[in-house]
Short mmCIF file of C-alpha atoms (C1' of nucleotides) in Angstrom, two decimals:
data_model
loop_
_atom_site.label_atom_id
_atom_site.label_comp_id
_atom_site.label_asym_id
_atom_site.label_seq_id
_atom_site.Cartn_x
_atom_site.Cartn_y
_atom_site.Cartn_z
CA MET A 1 106.89 116.30 87.38
CA PRO A 2 109.18 114.09 89.35
CA GLU A 3 111.88 114.98 91.79
CA GLY A 4 111.67 113.51 95.30
CA PRO A 5 109.16 116.18 96.77
CA SER A 6 106.69 115.63 93.85
CA ILE A 7 106.62 111.94 94.66
CA ILE A 8 105.89 112.83 98.39
CA ILE A 9 102.98 114.83 97.06
CA LEU A 10 101.82 111.92 94.88
CA LYS A 11 102.05 109.46 97.82
CA GLU A 12 99.85 111.76 100.01
CA ALA A 13 97.40 112.15 97.17
CA VAL A 14 96.91 108.34 96.58
CA SER A 15 97.07 107.45 100.35
CA ILE A 16 93.23 107.43 100.31
CA PHE A 17 93.51 103.99 98.84
CA LYS A 18 95.58 102.63 101.59
CA ASN A 19 93.93 99.37 103.09
CA LYS A 20 91.58 99.38 100.06
CA LYS A 21 91.27 96.24 97.76
CA VAL A 22 92.09 96.49 94.18
CA LEU A 23 88.89 95.24 92.37
CA HIS A 24 90.45 95.33 88.93
CA ALA A 25 93.90 96.23 87.65
CA ASN A 26 94.87 96.69 83.98
CA GLY A 27 97.07 98.84 81.51
CA ASN A 28 99.85 98.84 79.03
CA ALA A 29 102.51 97.84 81.60
CA LYS A 30 104.02 94.45 80.97
CA ILE A 31 103.19 92.83 84.31
CA ASP A 32 100.84 90.18 85.43
CA PHE A 33 97.82 92.18 86.49
CA LYS A 34 96.04 89.19 87.89
CA LYS A 35 98.44 89.20 90.75
CA ILE A 36 97.01 92.48 91.86
CA ASN A 37 93.35 91.67 91.48
CA ASN A 38 91.43 91.40 94.66
CA LYS A 39 94.57 92.13 96.71
CA THR A 40 94.56 94.88 99.38
CA ILE A 41 97.10 97.63 99.38
CA ASN A 42 98.86 97.60 102.66
CA ASP A 43 100.65 100.88 102.15
CA PHE A 44 102.15 103.43 99.83
CA LYS A 45 105.75 104.21 100.29
CA SER A 46 108.47 106.11 98.32
CA TRP A 47 112.17 105.92 97.79
CA GLY A 48 113.45 109.00 96.08
CA LYS A 49 111.70 109.20 92.84
CA HIS A 50 110.21 105.55 93.12
CA THR A 51 106.60 105.17 94.17
CA LEU A 52 106.04 101.88 95.85
CA ILE A 53 102.54 100.25 96.11
CA CYS A 54 102.93 97.67 98.78
CA PHE A 55 100.97 94.28 99.01
CA ASP A 56 101.52 91.24 101.03
CA GLY A 57 104.85 89.72 99.71
CA PHE A 58 105.14 91.97 96.77
CA PHE A 59 104.97 95.50 95.58
CA ILE A 60 104.62 97.65 92.48
CA ARG A 61 107.47 100.16 91.60
CA ILE A 62 106.41 103.11 89.65
CA HIS A 63 108.95 105.45 88.20
CA LEU A 64 107.53 108.54 86.42
CA LEU A 65 110.79 109.23 84.67
CA MET A 66 110.82 112.62 82.87
CA PHE A 67 107.19 112.86 81.71
CA GLY A 68 105.06 110.54 83.91
CA THR A 69 101.74 111.68 85.25
CA TYR A 70 98.98 110.28 87.43
CA ARG A 71 95.32 110.92 88.13
CA VAL A 72 93.28 110.22 91.13
CA ASN A 73 89.58 109.42 90.44
CA GLU A 74 90.11 110.91 86.87
CA LYS A 75 91.16 109.53 83.59
CA LYS A 76 93.20 111.15 80.70
CA ASP A 77 92.53 110.45 77.13
CA ALA A 78 95.56 108.21 76.79
CA LYS A 79 95.35 104.64 77.95
CA PRO A 80 96.98 104.28 81.40
CA LYS A 81 100.18 102.20 82.00
CA LEU A 82 98.58 101.18 85.24
CA HIS A 83 94.94 101.49 86.15
CA LEU A 84 93.63 100.41 89.60
CA ALA A 85 89.94 100.23 90.22
CA PHE A 86 88.46 100.31 93.70
CA LYS A 87 85.11 99.80 95.25
CA LYS A 88 85.10 103.62 95.30
CA GLY A 89 87.51 105.41 93.06
CA GLU A 90 90.36 104.77 90.87
CA LEU A 91 94.05 105.45 90.35
CA ASN A 92 95.85 105.97 86.89
CA PHE A 93 99.39 106.23 86.11
CA TYR A 94 100.62 107.38 82.57
CA THR A 95 104.03 107.29 80.71
CA CYS A 96 105.98 105.76 83.50
CA SER A 97 107.93 102.56 84.19
CA VAL A 98 106.00 99.85 86.20
CA GLN A 99 107.45 96.80 87.77
CA LEU A 100 105.95 94.06 89.90
CA ILE A 101 108.64 92.90 92.36
CA GLU A 102 108.14 89.82 94.47
CA LYS A 103 109.86 91.06 97.54
CA ASN A 104 109.14 93.22 100.47
CA VAL A 105 110.39 96.75 100.11
CA ASP A 106 112.54 96.53 103.08
CA GLU A 107 114.49 93.84 101.33
CA VAL A 108 115.11 96.11 98.37
CA TYR A 109 115.54 99.63 99.51
CA ASP A 110 118.15 101.41 101.64
CA TRP A 111 115.92 104.03 103.34
CA SER A 112 118.94 106.02 104.76
CA ALA A 113 119.83 107.03 101.12
CA ASP A 114 116.50 108.86 100.66
CA ILE A 115 116.97 112.54 101.31
CA MET A 116 113.32 112.91 102.33
CA ASN A 117 113.09 109.85 104.49
CA ASP A 118 113.09 109.96 108.20
CA LYS A 119 115.96 107.48 108.09
CA TRP A 120 118.08 109.57 105.93
CA ASP A 121 121.70 109.18 107.21
CA GLU A 122 124.13 112.04 106.31
CA LYS A 123 127.13 110.09 107.59
CA LYS A 124 126.44 107.55 105.11
CA ALA A 125 126.34 110.01 102.37
CA VAL A 126 129.62 111.45 103.52
CA LYS A 127 131.24 107.98 103.48
CA LYS A 128 129.95 107.34 99.82
CA LEU A 129 131.24 110.86 98.77
CA LYS A 130 134.67 109.95 100.24
CA GLU A 131 134.80 107.07 97.80
CA ILE A 132 134.45 109.19 94.71
CA PRO A 133 136.72 112.26 95.35
CA ASP A 134 137.34 112.86 91.60
CA THR A 135 133.75 113.02 90.62
CA LEU A 136 132.23 116.48 89.75
CA ILE A 137 129.77 117.63 92.47
CA CYS A 138 127.01 118.15 89.78
CA ASP A 139 127.21 114.34 89.03
CA ALA A 140 127.63 113.27 92.66
CA LEU A 141 124.35 115.08 93.61
CA LEU A 142 122.50 113.21 90.83
CA ASP A 143 123.71 109.85 92.12
CA GLN A 144 120.47 108.25 93.30
CA ASP A 145 122.42 105.75 95.42
CA ILE A 146 123.82 108.65 97.43
CA PHE A 147 121.10 111.34 97.11
CA SER A 148 117.88 109.32 96.25
CA GLY A 149 115.22 111.76 95.19
CA LEU A 150 117.54 114.65 94.15
CA GLY A 151 116.87 115.79 90.52
CA ASN A 152 118.36 118.30 88.29
CA ILE A 153 116.36 121.22 89.55
CA MET A 154 117.40 120.60 93.10
CA LYS A 155 120.99 120.17 91.92
CA ASN A 156 121.08 123.56 90.45
CA GLU A 157 119.55 125.26 93.39
CA VAL A 158 121.51 123.63 96.13
CA LEU A 159 124.64 124.45 94.35
CA PHE A 160 123.75 128.09 93.79
CA ARG A 161 122.35 128.53 97.38
CA THR A 162 125.76 127.10 98.94
CA ARG A 163 127.80 129.00 96.33
CA ILE A 164 129.55 125.92 95.16
CA HIS A 165 130.55 125.81 91.42
CA PRO A 166 129.17 122.75 89.72
CA LYS A 167 132.44 121.64 88.27
CA SER A 168 133.94 121.40 91.85
CA GLU A 169 135.42 117.91 92.73
CA VAL A 170 133.85 116.21 95.54
CA GLY A 171 137.10 115.42 97.29
CA LYS A 172 138.17 119.16 97.22
CA LEU A 173 135.40 120.54 99.05
CA PRO A 174 136.43 121.90 102.48
CA LEU A 175 134.71 119.75 105.16
CA LYS A 176 132.64 122.77 106.31
CA LYS A 177 131.39 123.38 102.73
CA ARG A 178 130.58 119.68 102.17
CA ARG A 179 128.68 119.90 105.53
CA GLU A 180 126.80 122.94 104.48
CA LEU A 181 125.92 121.30 101.16
CA LEU A 182 124.54 118.22 102.87
CA LYS A 183 122.24 120.23 104.98
CA GLU A 184 121.11 122.39 102.23
CA VAL A 185 120.20 119.14 100.18
CA VAL A 186 117.66 118.28 102.78
CA GLN A 187 116.50 121.75 103.57
CA TYR A 188 115.89 122.53 100.03
CA ALA A 189 114.10 119.28 99.41
CA PHE A 190 111.63 120.26 101.96
CA ASP A 191 111.41 123.96 100.88
CA PHE A 192 110.69 122.51 97.32
CA LEU A 193 107.86 120.35 98.75
CA LYS A 194 106.34 123.26 100.70
CA TRP A 195 106.55 125.67 97.61
CA LYS A 196 105.34 122.86 95.16
CA LYS A 197 102.23 122.36 97.41
CA ALA A 198 101.54 126.06 97.45
CA GLY A 199 102.06 126.44 93.62
CA VAL A 200 104.94 128.83 94.01
CA LEU A 201 107.90 126.60 93.36
CA LYS A 202 109.09 128.37 90.17
CA LYS A 203 109.33 131.84 91.69
CA HIS A 204 111.69 130.58 94.16
CA TRP A 205 114.06 129.42 91.68
CA LEU A 206 117.30 131.29 91.90
CA ALA A 207 119.45 129.77 89.28
CA TYR A 208 117.46 126.90 87.34
CA SER A 209 116.29 128.27 84.19
CA LYS A 210 117.40 131.88 85.07
CA LYS A 211 119.42 134.08 82.89
CA ILE A 212 120.59 136.60 85.33
CA CYS A 213 122.43 135.97 88.72
CA PRO A 214 120.01 137.28 91.41
CA ARG A 215 123.05 138.07 93.68
CA CYS A 216 125.31 139.84 91.23
CA ASN A 217 123.13 140.61 88.33
CA ILE A 218 125.54 139.38 85.71
CA PRO A 219 124.45 136.82 83.12
CA LEU A 220 124.44 133.09 84.58
CA GLN A 221 126.13 130.50 82.59
CA LYS A 222 124.26 127.66 81.14
CA GLU A 223 126.14 124.47 80.25
CA TYR A 224 125.46 120.83 79.78
CA LEU A 225 127.64 119.25 82.55
CA GLY A 226 128.56 115.87 83.87
CA LYS A 227 128.15 112.26 82.66
CA GLY A 228 124.46 112.85 81.71
CA LYS A 229 125.27 116.31 80.09
CA ARG A 230 122.34 117.76 82.23
CA SER A 231 121.61 121.32 81.98
CA THR A 232 123.52 123.23 84.66
CA PHE A 233 122.95 126.88 85.58
CA PHE A 234 125.55 128.67 87.64
CA CYS A 235 127.30 132.01 88.36
CA ASP A 236 131.08 132.19 87.60
CA ASN A 237 131.42 134.97 90.02
CA CYS A 238 129.71 133.97 93.06
CA GLN A 239 130.00 130.05 92.97
CA GLU A 240 133.43 129.06 94.02
CA LEU A 241 135.15 126.39 92.21
CA TYR A 242 137.04 123.75 94.45
CA GLY A 243 139.48 121.67 92.47
CA SER A 244 140.48 122.03 88.75
"C1'" DC B 1 105.62 124.86 65.43
"C1'" DC B 2 109.92 123.93 67.34
"C1'" DG B 3 113.07 123.39 70.92
"C1'" DG B 4 113.75 121.94 75.32
"C1'" DT B 5 113.41 118.80 79.30
"C1'" DT B 6 111.95 117.79 86.99
"C1'" DG B 7 115.07 110.73 84.16
"C1'" DT B 8 116.66 106.12 83.30
"C1'" DT B 9 118.06 101.91 80.77
"C1'" DC B 10 120.58 99.62 77.59
"C1'" DA B 11 123.13 98.67 73.27
"C1'" DG B 12 127.41 99.17 71.38
"C1'" DC B 13 132.07 100.03 71.47
"C1'" DG B 14 137.04 100.06 72.95
"C1'" DG C 1 133.55 91.83 81.47
"C1'" DC C 2 134.33 96.52 82.45
"C1'" DG C 3 133.30 101.39 81.81
"C1'" DC C 4 131.91 104.94 78.97
"C1'" DT C 5 128.91 107.30 75.69
"C1'" DG C 6 125.05 108.27 73.23
"C1'" DA C 7 120.57 106.86 71.62
"C1'" DA C 8 116.02 105.80 72.74
"C1'" DC C 9 111.78 106.63 74.99
"C1'" DA C 10 107.91 109.93 76.42
"C1'" DA C 11 104.40 114.26 76.74
"C1'" DC C 12 103.86 118.85 77.74
"C1'" DC C 13 105.23 124.00 78.04
"C1'" DG C 14 106.31 128.28 76.18
#
DNA sequence: CCGGTTGTTCAGCG
DNA sequence: GCGCTGAACAACCG
């Protein structure tokens, strides 16, 4: 379900409840639901993979993690983590992390780190990358403080498209290549969004979950790389290794 | 039916 | 107290 683009789709789907009052809130989440009852939703925002339901003086943070789902004006069989009832309609979130944070979102989030936000700042990302020259690029891309919203699918696709080997070291990328990668991160995020909306995301995958390199027709490698040992698909022939 | 996973947090250890 | 590692959690797909 959830890389940044999927959360943009979520945000758009739930926006029908913007400026609507929550008549009743409940669920399995360990939060004080009374704080939400009879409060009006000012806005829905997102920061990377975080969905933010904004009220006066506080907000709800929802993270779908790996298996989270949601329903608008529908229920699933399972009891929701968070259920919001409105005068007309309802919103349900399942198998997700739910937190109530008594701050304004602007106090908490650096919007310039979100690859899909209007405030995304490539220069700040470059600065952060310069601080971690020894990190593998496959790990750096998944760092949510640098590339908020970027997930494992996007990691694989962006590296394949820019022909950068996942085991390359951040500090060894030539400037031109680093710039190309940063552009592709944003480009691919919006391609992902467009394709996901059209229901054609998977057929655009070039490397992720693939067995054969679409460029050279030789078998792709699959290894569990990086700190999180995340599945990584790459072509030893056409993705260049920078560094050792 | 089993294996795999679009993610994160936290306990435990050195 | 730090950083690192692996476990734990979860539901659905093929």
